[in-house]
Structures are given as structure tokens and as C-alpha cells.
Amino acid sequence: MILARSACFWLEKLGSAASEWEDAAAFHDGDPAAGTTPRYAVVDGATEAYDAIRWVAHLVGSFVADTGPDLTPDALRAWFEQAQRLWVAGAPTRFATVIEEHKFHTEGSFATFLGCRLTGLGGPGARWEAAALGDTVLFHVRAGRLLTHFPPIGVDDFGLSPDGIGTRPEALGPMLRALELSSGEVHPGDVLYIATDALAQWLLLEAGRDEASLWAALAGLDHDAVFAAIVADQRAAGRMRNDDVTLLRVRLATTEPGALVVPL
Amino acid sequence: MYEQTFSRTNPGCIVFLLDRSDSMKQPWQSSGGTLAEGAARAVNKILLDLCVKSAKEVGGRARHYFDVGVFGYGACPVAGGEGVEPALGGQPIVPIPEVFDHPLRVEAEQSVDAVAGSKLPVWIEPVFGYRTPMCQAIATAGEHVYGWAASHPDSFPPIVINITDGMVTDSPYDGAGLAEWAARLTSIETHHGQALLFNIFLSPTLAPEALFPVTAAGLPEPGPELFAISSTLPASMVANARGARVEIADGARGFVFNAGLATLVWFLEIGTRVADVRDR
């Protein structure tokens, strides 16, 4: 039996308030006794999007819920449509300005998306399954080496993808056409990381430079302050773009981890 | 160079030079109305887009991502006579939250795909009269852009977009011709590059559009001169345009000839979009 144990680290852009962090992550490690499947989601709200915080919170929460979608085009289409309906239903009853109203109707909100679930953890066919729109990326690491990353985006391709989950019904067709699905077999000891764009780009660069040290450091991350220090150092050195960053780590183990005590 | 994004810490500066000479009363064959009306509509559309980019929270004001200016040249509706006049409430450079809060009026949206009953703000009125003091306009804008760049050294360099229908009438102005004034303007710089000057050459005649060309070949007068003073599009803008599936050749200039309204708005979107706003 493989057990999933997740942790999430995040940091807002340098210069922003913590309340302005517009990524979101949700994680549920499942319950073998109840038969619930581990589910994970990380999204990155577009900076120019309207009310991005409401949109990203809804997306991750509804994806990891027990009623979250299967990772098939049809199921995800239904989930996208439901999310768009709920977005409209939650519109302000009165807009403060005609510009705000115009933005709500013509642009709405938008976020990149990476949703993942783990199946078959009790048997020989344990797997991750994932769906992606945009440049939030899943990394599958085994024994200190990157097996694969999904979507298979190149280091120079971040920030150019127009793909994501939008609130406008007209976006549904392009979303379904751009939707990417993938899966991979997992073993005990594997680690999955899901990272938003600026961090994902940095991970790819660092993996190409010294991946053993990179994955060892991230596997051992145990405090928000350590994560924040790494990000701050890389930003200051110009190696990581100044953007909201989110890292969701899922460790796959066969035993419960020991208790962890850290100074606060 | 030209990689900096717009943010509250490092806002952008976008300045429009709007030809308000008498010839702007001519009909805009490709889009209806007069050239002056078309140019005003396009500038209003881009000001709206900048406000929309800056509107984030429910019920909130715009975030200060941009400083904008609009300088009319030719007729001066406030001061009277001919010259150069700031067209945004009389202020040369205005933070986008102020633009957001103070349109001239709000009117029913006219686009075919408008939401029923929707209304949109208007900041700029169409005006025409007198001659075309383009050099004076570039000189005047340059003074303000210089001050802005000096106080925003870590921002993306200022973007100046000139919308005109023809011949400059004040070259030389104060001892320098149009090319010299343009060179002075584009020598203004921040840490992220030199100021950009883009030109929109409107025409009352039906003729093929030239969008982001790499040569002046085939352009009627004064197209070659306007092309020559237009900046090469930075790689970041080229990448954005290509990301939006627009074909742009390497070395393309920020220049468009004989654009219809849709192309004009598209040009302005490319020319004012550095990258996604990275808020700080």
C-alpha cells in the first residue's frame, strides 16, 4: 500500500501583500479506509484577470472535492461548464463602475490549471493521472532524478501559453482543444511536485544544472521560511522571475512518516 | 532590454500624440466616420483596455499599472487656436486610476457584440482644425516623457504612439526637423531600454494596409518618413504578437498605414502590451 503525504509551500510576488497571492492549491491525500482517491490541484490566476482570487479558490476546491471530476475530456468539460455557471451566479449584484462591469462580461477571470489524482495505490498498478491547461507543471521524481514533467513545456516557453480555464462560455471550445492529459506509474519513494510557472521554469533550469541537489533540497523542505528563503535568493540572483510561486509536494511512501517538530 | 513588465512598483508610461489638424475631418473609408472620430475611438478603446487591465478587485479602483498621456496637436479645443494641448483633463501625464475615475462621460457601447444595455466611458473627443505641428507635439511629449523616465528608471521605457493622417507642417521646429525630434525622443531611456516611438498613418483613401512592415517600400508620402522614425518592435512585443498568432517578421517597425479600426485597435494592443502585467 502506497501512502500519499502532501505539503504545500507558497510565496507571493516580491512587493505584493500575502493577501494578493493569486495562485491557489488544494490537496487531499485520500483515505484508503473510505476508498477516497488522493486528489491535487494547483492553479495560477492571471494577474490581469478579474476577481482572480475567487476564481482560483473555486477551481482548486471543487477539483479536490469528493465530487471532483474524473480526468477525461467529457468529465472535465462538465466540470468546466459547472465552474463557469457558478462564476456567473456569484457575480456582484451591482458593479461599482462600468469598467468593472465591462471587464466581468468581456474578460472575466482566468487561471492556468494542473489537476492530478493518484489511483491504484493499493496494488501493483499505482499511477498518477493529470490534466493540464497552461504552464503549471507536474514533475515526477524518482531516486533524485526527473522522470518526466507534464505538460512537456520547454524552459523558454513559459509565459507564452494562452491556455487556461476561463470564465467566459466562449472559452470552452479552445479550453477543450488545448486540454492535455497524461499519466505515469508511481513507485514507493517517488515524489511528485506541482509548481506554478515561474517556479516550474526555475525547476527545469536547476534540474538541468544539478538535479540531485535540487530534488534532495525540495524533498527535505519542512518549513515555509526555508522555502521563502530559497525563492528570495533565486529572485535576487535573477534566476527566478518575480511572480507568485506555489509548490505542492506529494511524497509516496509505504509507511507513515515520523512526527516532525520544528521551531516556529 | 525591453523585458520589464508593468507593475505598481514599476508602472508603464504610454503617451498618445493625436493629430487634430483640419485634414482629420476627411472620411475614414475603411471604417466610417471621420479620421478624427476613428482616431478618438481607437484611443478611447486603448484607454479602456488599460483601465480594464488595471481593474482587479470587486468594487475596487484601478491599480496604478500605467501612467498615460494624450497630446492633441493642431486644433486646441480648450486654449483655442493651433498648437499642442494635453487632452486628458488638461494634464500631461495621468495615473491610470485617475483616468479610470474621471471619464468625460459614459455612453452606450456601439460594438456589434456589445452586451445589451452596456455602457462605456469616453475620455477623448474628436477634434480637427488648423495645421499639423507634429514636431512640436513630439517635443512637448518628450519633455514630459524625459521627466517621467528620470523618476521611473526601473520601468519599461515610455511608449509614444503618434496617430496622424499626413504631412508635418512645422519641420524644422526650433531648429530641428522631424527626424531629429524623433531621435531626441527615442534617446530618452530607462534601465530597460530607450523610449519607443510608433506611428499610425491614417489615410482617407482605400488602399492596402501595411501593418508592422520591415521596409517603407510602396508607402505613399509621408509614409517613408514616418516609417523611418518608427522604432523597431522589441522582441517582447514580437513574442506577444506571435503568441497571439499574428505574423510579424523580425525587424518589423512599429508602424501601420491605412489601418481600419479593427487593425488600428489591434496595432495599439500589440504596441502597448509588453507582457502580462506582473503586479507588485
XYZ file of C-alpha atoms in Angstrom, chain B residues 79-177:
99
model
C -6.939 77.076 -25.324
C -8.166 77.864 -28.808
C -6.075 78.241 -31.938
C -3.278 75.965 -33.099
C -0.673 74.154 -31.071
C -0.197 71.205 -28.730
C -2.557 70.555 -25.864
C -2.896 67.780 -23.262
C -6.231 66.094 -23.916
C -6.773 64.215 -20.648
C -8.307 66.806 -18.372
C -5.564 69.243 -19.282
C -2.954 67.066 -17.562
C 0.118 65.874 -19.495
C 0.727 62.530 -17.750
C -2.086 60.982 -15.731
C -2.014 57.872 -13.481
C -4.438 55.254 -14.788
C -6.528 55.304 -11.567
C -7.307 58.964 -12.311
C -8.244 58.099 -15.876
C -10.387 55.264 -14.529
C -12.242 57.571 -12.165
C -12.758 60.544 -14.466
C -14.072 59.838 -17.961
C -15.669 62.731 -19.805
C -18.897 60.769 -19.975
C -20.315 57.277 -20.241
C -22.224 56.280 -23.353
C -23.908 53.209 -24.786
C -21.457 50.715 -26.256
C -21.598 50.677 -30.048
C -19.813 47.447 -30.966
C -21.852 44.725 -32.638
C -21.076 42.179 -29.929
C -21.818 44.524 -27.038
C -23.803 43.217 -24.104
C -27.300 44.679 -24.306
C -27.537 47.920 -22.377
C -23.831 48.073 -21.662
C -22.155 51.446 -21.375
C -18.556 52.504 -21.838
C -16.538 55.534 -20.762
C -15.242 58.179 -23.161
C -12.154 60.267 -22.455
C -11.201 61.751 -25.804
C -13.377 63.728 -28.240
C -12.738 64.000 -31.972
C -11.377 67.432 -32.880
C -9.950 68.870 -36.101
C -8.693 72.194 -37.351
C -5.577 74.135 -38.362
C -2.248 72.625 -39.463
C -0.097 69.694 -38.260
C 2.563 70.739 -35.703
C 3.915 67.217 -35.247
C 7.441 68.291 -34.294
C 6.089 70.488 -31.526
C 3.966 67.578 -30.327
C 6.975 65.253 -30.147
C 8.998 67.964 -28.433
C 6.264 68.645 -25.876
C 5.675 64.978 -25.165
C 9.425 64.458 -24.919
C 9.730 66.973 -22.093
C 7.190 65.078 -20.032
C 8.488 61.662 -21.024
C 12.004 62.691 -20.051
C 10.846 63.681 -16.581
C 8.841 60.500 -16.241
C 11.755 58.277 -17.276
C 14.071 60.041 -14.854
C 11.708 59.278 -11.996
C 10.998 55.699 -13.126
C 14.433 54.291 -14.028
C 13.399 50.675 -13.424
C 10.247 50.818 -15.545
C 9.779 49.631 -19.082
C 10.742 52.606 -21.266
C 7.990 55.019 -22.343
C 5.912 54.114 -25.371
C 4.821 57.030 -27.581
C 2.230 56.382 -30.272
C 1.653 59.040 -32.922
C -1.640 58.947 -34.824
C -1.651 61.160 -37.912
C -3.035 61.458 -41.412
C -0.225 63.215 -43.113
C 2.390 65.832 -43.636
C 4.112 67.562 -40.784
C 3.821 71.338 -41.190
C 6.310 72.575 -38.588
C 9.551 70.900 -39.658
C 12.005 72.316 -38.791
C 10.715 73.302 -35.375
C 13.041 75.141 -33.002
C 15.990 74.346 -35.249
C 15.379 70.610 -35.710
C 13.437 68.560 -38.218
